[in-house]
XYZ file of C-alpha atoms in Angstrom:
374
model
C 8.498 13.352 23.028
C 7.387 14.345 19.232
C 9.069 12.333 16.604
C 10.113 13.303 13.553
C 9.086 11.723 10.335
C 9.429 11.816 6.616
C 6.781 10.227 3.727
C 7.560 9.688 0.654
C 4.628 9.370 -1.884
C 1.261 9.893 -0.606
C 1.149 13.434 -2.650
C -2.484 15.280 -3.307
C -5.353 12.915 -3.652
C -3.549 10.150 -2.590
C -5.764 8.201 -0.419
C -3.457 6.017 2.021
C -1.025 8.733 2.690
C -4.032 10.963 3.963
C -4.518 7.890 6.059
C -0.820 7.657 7.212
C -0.430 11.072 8.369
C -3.765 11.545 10.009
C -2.838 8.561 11.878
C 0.390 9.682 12.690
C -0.644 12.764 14.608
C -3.309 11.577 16.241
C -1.564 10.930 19.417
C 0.804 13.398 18.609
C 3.709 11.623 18.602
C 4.727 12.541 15.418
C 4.932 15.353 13.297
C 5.352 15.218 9.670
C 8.522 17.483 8.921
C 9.972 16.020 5.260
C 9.104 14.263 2.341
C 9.155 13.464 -1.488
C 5.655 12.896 -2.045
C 5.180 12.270 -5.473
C 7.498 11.734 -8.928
C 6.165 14.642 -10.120
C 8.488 17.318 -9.121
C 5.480 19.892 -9.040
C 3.488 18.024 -7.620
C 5.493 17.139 -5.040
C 6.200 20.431 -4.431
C 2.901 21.680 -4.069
C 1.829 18.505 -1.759
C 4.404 19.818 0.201
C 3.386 23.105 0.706
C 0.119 22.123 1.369
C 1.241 19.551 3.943
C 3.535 22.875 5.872
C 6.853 21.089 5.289
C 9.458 23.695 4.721
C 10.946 24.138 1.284
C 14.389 22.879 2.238
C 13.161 19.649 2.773
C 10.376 19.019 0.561
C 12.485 16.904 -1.904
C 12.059 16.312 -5.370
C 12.675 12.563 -4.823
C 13.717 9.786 -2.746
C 17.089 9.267 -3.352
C 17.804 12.630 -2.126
C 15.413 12.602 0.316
C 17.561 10.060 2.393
C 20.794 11.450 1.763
C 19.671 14.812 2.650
C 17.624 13.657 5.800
C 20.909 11.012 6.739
C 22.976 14.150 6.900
C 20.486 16.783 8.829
C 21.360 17.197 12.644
C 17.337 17.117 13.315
C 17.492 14.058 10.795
C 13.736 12.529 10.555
C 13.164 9.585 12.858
C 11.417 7.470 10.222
C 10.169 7.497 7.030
C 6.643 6.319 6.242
C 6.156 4.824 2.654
C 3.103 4.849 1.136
C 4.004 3.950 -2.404
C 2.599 1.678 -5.121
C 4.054 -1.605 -4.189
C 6.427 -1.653 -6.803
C 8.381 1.234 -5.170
C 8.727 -0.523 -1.464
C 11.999 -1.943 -1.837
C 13.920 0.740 -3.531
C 12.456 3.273 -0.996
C 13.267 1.335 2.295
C 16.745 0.022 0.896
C 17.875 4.047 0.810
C 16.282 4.816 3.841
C 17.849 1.562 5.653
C 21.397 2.113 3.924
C 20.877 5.878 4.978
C 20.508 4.814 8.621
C 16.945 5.322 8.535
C 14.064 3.673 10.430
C 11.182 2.568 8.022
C 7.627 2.693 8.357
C 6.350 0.681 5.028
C 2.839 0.050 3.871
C 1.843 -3.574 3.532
C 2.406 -5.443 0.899
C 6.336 -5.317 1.718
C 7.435 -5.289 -1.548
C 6.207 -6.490 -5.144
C 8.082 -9.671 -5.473
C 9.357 -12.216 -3.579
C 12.732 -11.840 -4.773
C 12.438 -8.206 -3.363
C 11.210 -8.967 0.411
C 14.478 -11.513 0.811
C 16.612 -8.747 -0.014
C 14.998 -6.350 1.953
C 14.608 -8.563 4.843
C 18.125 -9.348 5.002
C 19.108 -5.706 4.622
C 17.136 -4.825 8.064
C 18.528 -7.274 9.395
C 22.112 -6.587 8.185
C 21.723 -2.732 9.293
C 19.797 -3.549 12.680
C 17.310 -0.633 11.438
C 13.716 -0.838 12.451
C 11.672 -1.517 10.231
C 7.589 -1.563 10.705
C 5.210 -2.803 8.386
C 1.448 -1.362 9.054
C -0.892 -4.172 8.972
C -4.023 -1.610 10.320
C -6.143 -4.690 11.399
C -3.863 -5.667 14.466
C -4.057 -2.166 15.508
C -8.431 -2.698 16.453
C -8.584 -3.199 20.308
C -10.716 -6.207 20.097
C -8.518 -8.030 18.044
C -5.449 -7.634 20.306
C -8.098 -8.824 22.983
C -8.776 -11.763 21.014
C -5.033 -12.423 20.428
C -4.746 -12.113 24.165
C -8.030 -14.388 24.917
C -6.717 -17.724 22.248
C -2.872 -17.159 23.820
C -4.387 -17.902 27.616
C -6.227 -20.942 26.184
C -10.081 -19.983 26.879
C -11.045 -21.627 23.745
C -8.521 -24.559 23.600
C -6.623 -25.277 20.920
C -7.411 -23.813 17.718
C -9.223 -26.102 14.991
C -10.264 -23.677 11.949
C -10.151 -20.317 10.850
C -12.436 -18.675 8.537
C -10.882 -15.373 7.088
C -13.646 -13.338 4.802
C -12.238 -9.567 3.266
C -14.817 -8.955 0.706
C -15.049 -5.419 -0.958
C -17.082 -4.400 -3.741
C -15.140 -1.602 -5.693
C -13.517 -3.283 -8.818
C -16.961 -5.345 -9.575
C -16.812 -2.816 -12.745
C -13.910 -1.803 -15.324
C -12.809 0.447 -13.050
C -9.300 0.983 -14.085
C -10.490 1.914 -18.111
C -11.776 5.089 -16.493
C -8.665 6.290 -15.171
C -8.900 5.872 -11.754
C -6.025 6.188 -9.702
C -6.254 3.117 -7.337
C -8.042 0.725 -9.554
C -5.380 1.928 -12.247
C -1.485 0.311 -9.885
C -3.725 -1.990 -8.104
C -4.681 -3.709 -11.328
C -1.578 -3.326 -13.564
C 1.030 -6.084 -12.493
C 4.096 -3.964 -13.236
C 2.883 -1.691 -10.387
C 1.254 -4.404 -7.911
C 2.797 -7.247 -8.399
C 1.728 -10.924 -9.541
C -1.133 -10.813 -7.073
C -4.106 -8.194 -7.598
C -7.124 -8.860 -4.772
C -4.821 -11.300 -2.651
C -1.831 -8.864 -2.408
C -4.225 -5.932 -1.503
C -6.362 -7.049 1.027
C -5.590 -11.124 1.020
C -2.536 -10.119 2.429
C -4.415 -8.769 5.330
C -7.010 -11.861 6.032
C -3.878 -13.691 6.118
C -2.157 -11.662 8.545
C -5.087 -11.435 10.563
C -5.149 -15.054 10.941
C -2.073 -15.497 11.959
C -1.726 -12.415 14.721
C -4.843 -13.513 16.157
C -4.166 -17.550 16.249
C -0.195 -17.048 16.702
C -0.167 -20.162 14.164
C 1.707 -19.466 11.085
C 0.480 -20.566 7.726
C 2.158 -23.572 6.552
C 0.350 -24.743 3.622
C -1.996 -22.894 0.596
C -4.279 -24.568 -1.751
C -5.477 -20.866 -3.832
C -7.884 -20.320 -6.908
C -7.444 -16.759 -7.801
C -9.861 -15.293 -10.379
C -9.942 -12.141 -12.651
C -13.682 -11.812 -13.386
C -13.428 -8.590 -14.603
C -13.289 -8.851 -18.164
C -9.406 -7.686 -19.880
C -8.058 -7.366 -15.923
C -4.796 -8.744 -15.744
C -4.559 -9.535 -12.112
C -6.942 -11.055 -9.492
C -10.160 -9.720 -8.355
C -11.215 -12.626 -6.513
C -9.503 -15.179 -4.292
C -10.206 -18.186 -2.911
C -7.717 -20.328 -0.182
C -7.440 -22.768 1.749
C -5.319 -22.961 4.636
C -2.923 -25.853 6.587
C -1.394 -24.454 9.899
C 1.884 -25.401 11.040
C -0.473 -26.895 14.394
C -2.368 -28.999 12.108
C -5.725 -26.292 12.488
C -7.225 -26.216 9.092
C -8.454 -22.683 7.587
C -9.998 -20.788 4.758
C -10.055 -17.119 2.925
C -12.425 -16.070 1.083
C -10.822 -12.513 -0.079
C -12.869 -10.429 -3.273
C -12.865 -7.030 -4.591
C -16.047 -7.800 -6.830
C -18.928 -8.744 -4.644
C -21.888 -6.081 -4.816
C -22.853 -4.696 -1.403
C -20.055 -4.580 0.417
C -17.798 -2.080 1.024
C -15.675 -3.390 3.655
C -16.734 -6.476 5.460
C -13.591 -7.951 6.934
C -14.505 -10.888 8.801
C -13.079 -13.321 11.559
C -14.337 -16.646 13.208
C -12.306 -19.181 14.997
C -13.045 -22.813 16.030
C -11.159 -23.625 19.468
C -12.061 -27.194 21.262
C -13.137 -25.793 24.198
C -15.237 -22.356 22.637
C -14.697 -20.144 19.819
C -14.769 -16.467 18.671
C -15.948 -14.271 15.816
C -15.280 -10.323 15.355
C -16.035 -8.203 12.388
C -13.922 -5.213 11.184
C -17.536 -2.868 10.207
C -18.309 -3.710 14.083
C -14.817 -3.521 15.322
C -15.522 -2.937 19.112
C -17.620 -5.373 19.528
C -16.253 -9.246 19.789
C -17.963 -12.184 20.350
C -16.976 -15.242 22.701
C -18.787 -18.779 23.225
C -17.273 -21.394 25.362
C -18.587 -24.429 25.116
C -21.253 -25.023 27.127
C -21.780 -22.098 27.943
C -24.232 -18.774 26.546
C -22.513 -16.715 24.292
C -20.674 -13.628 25.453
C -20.472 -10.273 23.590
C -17.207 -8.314 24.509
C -17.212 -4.851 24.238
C -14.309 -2.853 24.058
C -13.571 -0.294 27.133
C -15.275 -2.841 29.380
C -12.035 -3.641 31.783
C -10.269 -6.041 29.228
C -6.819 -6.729 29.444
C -5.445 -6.289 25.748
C -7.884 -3.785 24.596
C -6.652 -0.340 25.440
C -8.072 2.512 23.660
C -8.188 6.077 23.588
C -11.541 6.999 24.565
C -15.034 5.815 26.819
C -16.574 2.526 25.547
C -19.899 3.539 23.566
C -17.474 6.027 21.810
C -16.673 4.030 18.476
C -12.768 3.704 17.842
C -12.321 2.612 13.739
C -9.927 2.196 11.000
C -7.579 5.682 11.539
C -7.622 5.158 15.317
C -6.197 1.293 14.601
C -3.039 2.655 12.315
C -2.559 5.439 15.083
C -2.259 2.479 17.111
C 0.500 1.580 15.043
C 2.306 4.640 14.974
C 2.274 5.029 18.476
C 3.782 1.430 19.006
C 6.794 2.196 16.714
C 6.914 5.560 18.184
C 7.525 2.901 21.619
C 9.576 1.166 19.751
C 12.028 4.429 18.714
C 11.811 5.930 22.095
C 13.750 2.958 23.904
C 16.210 2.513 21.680
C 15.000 -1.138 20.511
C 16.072 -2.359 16.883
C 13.279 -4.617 16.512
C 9.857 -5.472 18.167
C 10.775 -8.918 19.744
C 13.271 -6.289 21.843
C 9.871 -5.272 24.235
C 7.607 -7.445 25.927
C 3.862 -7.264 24.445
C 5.090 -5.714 21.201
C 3.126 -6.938 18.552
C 3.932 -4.366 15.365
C 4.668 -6.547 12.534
C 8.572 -5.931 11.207
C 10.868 -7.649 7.802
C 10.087 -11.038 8.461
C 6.317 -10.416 8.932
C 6.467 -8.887 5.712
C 8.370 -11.666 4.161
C 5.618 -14.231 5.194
C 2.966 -11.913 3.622
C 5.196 -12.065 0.220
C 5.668 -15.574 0.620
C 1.822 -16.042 1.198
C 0.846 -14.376 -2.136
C 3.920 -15.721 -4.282
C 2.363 -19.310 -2.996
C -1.407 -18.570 -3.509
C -0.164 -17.012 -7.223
C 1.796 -20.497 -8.220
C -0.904 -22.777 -6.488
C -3.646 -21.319 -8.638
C -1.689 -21.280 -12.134
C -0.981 -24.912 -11.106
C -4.457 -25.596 -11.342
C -5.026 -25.520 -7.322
C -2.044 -27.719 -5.724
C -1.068 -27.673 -2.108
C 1.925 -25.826 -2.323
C 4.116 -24.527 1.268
C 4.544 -20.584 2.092
């Protein structure tokens, strides 16, 4: 069965709605049929065209897009959003008020404020909603996931979380550039710069992989960037609800790397590491014991994937990952994820932890570095 779906944003030369609908199709389980894909009404019109969506339902904006899709017969399935964060809650409220299931790029929303609403509407409408955190979507880190929950490594001690990218390490944003420009403007983003964008996801990946939510932040965010209003660098430490201690080191400024997303874990009986630039590969000592090197495709339980081990699986083939779990999730009928057994797509109150995360690493570090609770 094909689903239907609708984007709005993610208009010509927008980088994660190239992502989003490239991952979409990929298993074809999708196909893109309507969208509003930019402010612009021309451009949105010509992103259209280019995309092959028909003319009656490229739409010059949101708004209309969800009436106009709530009242079609061959209504979309879901809409993916792939906004600046500032947008997120005003799309998915007339998508979810429109009957709409929602497909939302992470962070949730911009403010806090925002993700309690919007959590509460989801739940109020029972619509689906699915928030794409891409790293849960890599094979080995399900497997991981899978290899902490059966308690090879014991209980879980310490986390270390390093996301360290090296794009904004220059005044990017003064030349115009269209990511560096929302990402780094707080009107756009939100309070947090470097921990919204890609803190967001160490944290998340923390959490999927240990099951342990994050109870407690301790965060020194830094704009070394000269004139940059938000943070480019990020520094946190971590108290789990379990009493496991754990740390994220998340930058945007740090020369040479591109981006080296990074997992260990400390267990009492054996630990675990995997990196995202190596993502099939994941590495497992038990105490005692020589250290084992997973590799994905080699008979493991939790890590499916679409093609023969040796064969690299990356970054688009993790969000397709995604798509096709909420294209799962649609096809049975089921409102939510905890609905299906093994479903592990992140939904509202995922995405309400994430904005609590950053709206307690923003007040911790304007404190001065206090131990504040998420």
């Amino acid at each position: 069965m094909t689903l239907k779906l609708g984007m709005v944003g993610g208009g010509q030369g927008a980088f994660i709605g190239g992502v989003h609908r490239t991952a979409a199709r990929l298993d074809g389980r999708w196909q893109l049929v309507a969208g509003a894909f930019s402010s612009d009404p021309q451009r949105a019109a010509t992103s259209a065209a280019e995309f092959g969506i028909a003319p009656d339902r490229a739409y010059a904006n949101f708004a209309q897009m969800a009436l106009a899709e709530a009242a079609r017969p061959d209504r979309i399935d879901a809409v993916a959003i792939v906004t600046p964060n500032h947008l997120h809650a005003a799309v998915a409220t007339a998508f979810l008020r429109a009957g709409i299931p929602v497909i939302c790029d992470k962070p949730m929303t911009a403010t806090l404020a925002e993700a309690e609403a919007l959590a509460a509407l989801a739940r109020e409408t029972a619509m689906t909603f699915v928030l794409t955190q891409t790293y849960t979507g890599y094979p080995m880190v399900r497997e991981a996931r899978a290899i902490i929950a059966r308690g090879d490594i014991g209980e879980v001690r310490h986390v270390q979380v390093e996301y360290l990218q090296d794009w904004l390490a220059g005044p990017v944003e003064q030349s115009g550039q269209k990511q560096a420009v929302w990402r780094t403007d707080p009107l756009l983003s939100g309070a947090g710069g470097c921990i919204a964008d890609i803190g967001t996801h160490a944290a998340n990946l923390a959490t999927f992989v240990t099951g342990l939510p994050v109870q407690y932040v301790l965060a020194d965010l830094t704009a070394f960037e000269p004139g940059r209003r938000l943070d480019d660098n990020a520094s946190v430490l971590l108290r789990f609800a379990s009493g496991a201690k754990g740390m994220i080191w998340a930058s945007q400024i740090t020369p040479g790397t591109k981006n080296a997303l990074g997992l260990r874990i400390a267990g009492s009986r054996g630990g675990l590491a995997w990196q995202q630039e190596n993502p099939d590969l994941l590495e497992v000592t038990l105490l005692g014991e020589a250290t084992r090197l997973l590799r994905r495709g080699d008979g493991l339980t939790a890590a499916a994937a679409r093609i023969p081990a040796g064969h690299p699986e990356g970054y688009l083939e993790a969000f397709a990952t995604l798509y096709s779990d909420a294209a799962d999730l649609l096809e049975r009928g089921a409102t939510g994820c905890p609905e299906l057994v093994g479903c592990v797509l992140a939904d509202a109150l995922d995405g309400l932890a994430g904005m609590r995360f950053i709206d307690a690493c923003v007040r911790s570090s304007q404190a001065g570095g206090r131990w504040l609770s998420t």
